[in-house]
CSV table of C-alpha atoms in Angstrom, one decimal:
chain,number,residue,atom,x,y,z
A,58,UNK,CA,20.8,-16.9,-31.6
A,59,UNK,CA,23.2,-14.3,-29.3
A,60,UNK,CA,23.7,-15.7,-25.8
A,61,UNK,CA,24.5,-14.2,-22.8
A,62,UNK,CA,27.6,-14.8,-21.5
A,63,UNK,CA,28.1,-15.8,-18.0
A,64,UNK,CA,29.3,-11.9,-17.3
A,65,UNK,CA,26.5,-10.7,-18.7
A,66,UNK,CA,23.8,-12.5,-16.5
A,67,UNK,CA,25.4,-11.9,-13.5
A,68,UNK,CA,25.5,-8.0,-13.9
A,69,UNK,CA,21.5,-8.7,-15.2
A,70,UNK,CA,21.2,-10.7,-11.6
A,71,UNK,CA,23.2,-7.8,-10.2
A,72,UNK,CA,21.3,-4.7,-11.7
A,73,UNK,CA,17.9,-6.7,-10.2
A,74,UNK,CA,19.1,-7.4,-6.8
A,75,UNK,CA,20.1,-3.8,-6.5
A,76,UNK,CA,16.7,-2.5,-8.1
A,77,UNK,CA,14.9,-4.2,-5.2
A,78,UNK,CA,17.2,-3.5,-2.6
A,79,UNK,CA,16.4,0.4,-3.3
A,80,UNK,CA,12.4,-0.7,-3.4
A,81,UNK,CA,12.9,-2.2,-0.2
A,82,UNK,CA,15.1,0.7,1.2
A,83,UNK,CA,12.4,3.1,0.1
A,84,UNK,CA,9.6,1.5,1.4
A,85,UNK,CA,11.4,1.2,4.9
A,86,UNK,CA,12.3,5.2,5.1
A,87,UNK,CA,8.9,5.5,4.2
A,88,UNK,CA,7.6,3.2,6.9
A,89,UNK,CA,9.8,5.0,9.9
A,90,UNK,CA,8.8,8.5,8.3
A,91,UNK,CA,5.8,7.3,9.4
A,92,UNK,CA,6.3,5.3,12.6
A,93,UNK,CA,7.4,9.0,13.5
A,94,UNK,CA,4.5,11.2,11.6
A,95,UNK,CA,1.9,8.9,11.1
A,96,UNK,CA,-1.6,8.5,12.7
A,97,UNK,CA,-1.8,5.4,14.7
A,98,UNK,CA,-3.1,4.2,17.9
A,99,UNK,CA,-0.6,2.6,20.6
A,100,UNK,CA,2.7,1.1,20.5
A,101,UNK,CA,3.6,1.5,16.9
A,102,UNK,CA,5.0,-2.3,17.0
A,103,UNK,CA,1.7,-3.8,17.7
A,104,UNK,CA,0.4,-1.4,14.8
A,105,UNK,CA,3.2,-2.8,12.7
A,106,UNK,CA,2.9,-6.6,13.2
A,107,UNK,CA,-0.9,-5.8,12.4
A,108,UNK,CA,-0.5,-4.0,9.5
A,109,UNK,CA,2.3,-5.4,7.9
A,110,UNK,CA,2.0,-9.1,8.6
A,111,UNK,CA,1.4,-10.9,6.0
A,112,UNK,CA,2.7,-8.5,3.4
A,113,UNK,CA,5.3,-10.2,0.8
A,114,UNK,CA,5.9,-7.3,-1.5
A,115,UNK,CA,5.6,-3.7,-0.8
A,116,UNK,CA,6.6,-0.7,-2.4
A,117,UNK,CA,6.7,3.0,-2.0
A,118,UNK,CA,4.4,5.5,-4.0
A,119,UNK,CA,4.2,8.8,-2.3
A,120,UNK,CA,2.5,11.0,-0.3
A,121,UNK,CA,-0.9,12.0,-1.1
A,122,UNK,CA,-4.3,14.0,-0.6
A,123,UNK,CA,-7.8,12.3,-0.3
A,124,UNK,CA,-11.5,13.2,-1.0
A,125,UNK,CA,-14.3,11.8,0.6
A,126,UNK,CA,-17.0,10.4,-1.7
A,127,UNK,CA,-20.4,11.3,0.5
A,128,UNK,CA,-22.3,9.8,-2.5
A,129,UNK,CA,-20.5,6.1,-2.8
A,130,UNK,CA,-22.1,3.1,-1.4
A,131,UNK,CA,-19.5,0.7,-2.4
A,132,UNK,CA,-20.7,-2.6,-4.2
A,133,UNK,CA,-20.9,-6.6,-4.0
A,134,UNK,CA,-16.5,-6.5,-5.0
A,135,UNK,CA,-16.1,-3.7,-2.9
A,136,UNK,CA,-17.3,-2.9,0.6
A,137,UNK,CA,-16.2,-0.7,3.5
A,138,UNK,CA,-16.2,-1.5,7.6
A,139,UNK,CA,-17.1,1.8,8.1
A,140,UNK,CA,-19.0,2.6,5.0
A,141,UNK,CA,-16.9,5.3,3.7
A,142,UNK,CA,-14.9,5.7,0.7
A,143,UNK,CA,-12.5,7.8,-0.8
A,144,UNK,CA,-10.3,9.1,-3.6
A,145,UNK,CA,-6.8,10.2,-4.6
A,146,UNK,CA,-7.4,14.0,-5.2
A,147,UNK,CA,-3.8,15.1,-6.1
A,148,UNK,CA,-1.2,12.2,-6.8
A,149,UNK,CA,0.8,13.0,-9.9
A,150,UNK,CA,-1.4,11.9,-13.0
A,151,UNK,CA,1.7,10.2,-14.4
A,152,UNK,CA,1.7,8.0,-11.7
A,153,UNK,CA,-2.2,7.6,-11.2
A,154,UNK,CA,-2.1,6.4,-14.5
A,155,UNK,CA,1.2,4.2,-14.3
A,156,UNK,CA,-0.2,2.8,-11.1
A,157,UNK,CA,-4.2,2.1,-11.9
A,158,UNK,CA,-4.9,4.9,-9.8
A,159,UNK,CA,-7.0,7.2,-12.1
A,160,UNK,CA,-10.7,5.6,-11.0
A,161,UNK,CA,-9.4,3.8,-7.9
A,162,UNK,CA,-11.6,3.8,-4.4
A,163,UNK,CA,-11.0,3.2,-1.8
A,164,UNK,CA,-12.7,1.8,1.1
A,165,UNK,CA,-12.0,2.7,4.7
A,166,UNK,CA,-11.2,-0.2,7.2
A,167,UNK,CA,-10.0,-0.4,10.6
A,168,UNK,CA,-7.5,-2.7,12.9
A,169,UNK,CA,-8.0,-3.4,16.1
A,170,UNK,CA,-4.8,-1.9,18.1
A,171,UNK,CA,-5.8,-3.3,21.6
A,172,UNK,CA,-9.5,-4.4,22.8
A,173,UNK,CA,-11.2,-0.9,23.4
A,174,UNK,CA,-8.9,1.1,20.6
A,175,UNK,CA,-8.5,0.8,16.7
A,176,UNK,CA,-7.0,2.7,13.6
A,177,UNK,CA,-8.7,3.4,10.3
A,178,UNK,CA,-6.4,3.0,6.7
A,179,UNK,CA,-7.3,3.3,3.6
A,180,UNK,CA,-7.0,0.2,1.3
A,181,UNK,CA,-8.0,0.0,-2.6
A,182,UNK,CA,-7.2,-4.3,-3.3
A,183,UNK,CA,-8.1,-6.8,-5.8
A,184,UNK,CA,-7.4,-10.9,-5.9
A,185,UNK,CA,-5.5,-12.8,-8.3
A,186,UNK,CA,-7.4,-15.1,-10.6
A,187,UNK,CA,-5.3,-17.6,-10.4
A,188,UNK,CA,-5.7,-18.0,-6.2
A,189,UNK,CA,-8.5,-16.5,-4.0
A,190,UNK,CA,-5.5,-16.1,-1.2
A,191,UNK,CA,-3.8,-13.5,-2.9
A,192,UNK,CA,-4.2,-9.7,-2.9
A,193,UNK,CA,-2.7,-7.1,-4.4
A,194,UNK,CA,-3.6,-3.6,-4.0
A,195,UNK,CA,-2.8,0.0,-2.2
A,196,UNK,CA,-3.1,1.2,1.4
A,197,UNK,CA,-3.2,4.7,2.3
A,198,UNK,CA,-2.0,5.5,5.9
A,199,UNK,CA,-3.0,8.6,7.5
A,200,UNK,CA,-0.4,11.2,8.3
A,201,UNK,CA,-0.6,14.0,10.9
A,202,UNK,CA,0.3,16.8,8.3
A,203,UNK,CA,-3.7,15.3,6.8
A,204,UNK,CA,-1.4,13.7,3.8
A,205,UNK,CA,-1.8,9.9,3.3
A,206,UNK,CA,1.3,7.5,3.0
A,207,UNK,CA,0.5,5.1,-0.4
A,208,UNK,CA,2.3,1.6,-1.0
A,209,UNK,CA,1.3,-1.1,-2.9
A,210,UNK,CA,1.3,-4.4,-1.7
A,211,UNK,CA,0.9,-7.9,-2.1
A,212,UNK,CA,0.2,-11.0,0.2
């Protein structure tokens, strides 16, 4: 058996650090591209605390279209606030497919910004097995150029 030598796991710890420091880095341009395009309601630090919160992983995916699915009613695992749901109409099919995107809808849901005033997101999310606390999934953020910002999360 070939093991590694002390060099060698260090560059391995080295080439991971730096793969998540450029995650992270993305995701945060990506966040302040939208603090400063997005679609939100009030001060973007209450939207952020809301949104965010809670989040332990998070990572970039792009910038997308969406289409409104009139016809979609949801279902017991999958139920929308405002009882509309949509899909990714344009994201790279690579990448839909990479990402477990290809079917995915999603439902809209809201957060309350201040007592008379809320924002709506997108969100597509599914719980581990192993833990009923834990959800993973995609939020899509509306953009005032009608694009959506999508990350994937976890919490």
């Amino acid at each position: 058996m070939n093991s590694m030598t002390e060099e060698e796991l260090e560059k391995g710890f080295d080439d991971i650090y730096e793969s998540q420091r450029r995650i992270e880095d993305e995701f945060q341009k990506a966040k302040q591209l939208f603090k400063e395009k997005g679609i939100y309601k009030g001060d973007f630090s209450e939207f952020e605390r809301k949104m965010f919160c809670g989040i332990l992983y998070s990572q970039h995916i792009g910038y997308v279209n969406v289409e409104f699915l009139p016809n979609e009613r949801g279902s017991f695992y999958r139920r929308s606030i405002t009882g509309r749901y949509f899909k990714i109409s344009d994201l790279d099919n690579g990448i839909k497919e990479k990402e477990g995107l290809n079917n995915a809808i999603f439902s809209e849901e809201i957060i309350d910004v201040t007592d008379d005033d809320y924002c709506t997101y997108l969100v597509y999310l599914w719980r581990s097995f192993e833990d009923n606390y834990n959800y993973e999934g995609y939020i899509l953020l509306p953009m005032k150029d009608g694009k959506y910002w999508c990350f994937y999360y976890q919490c």
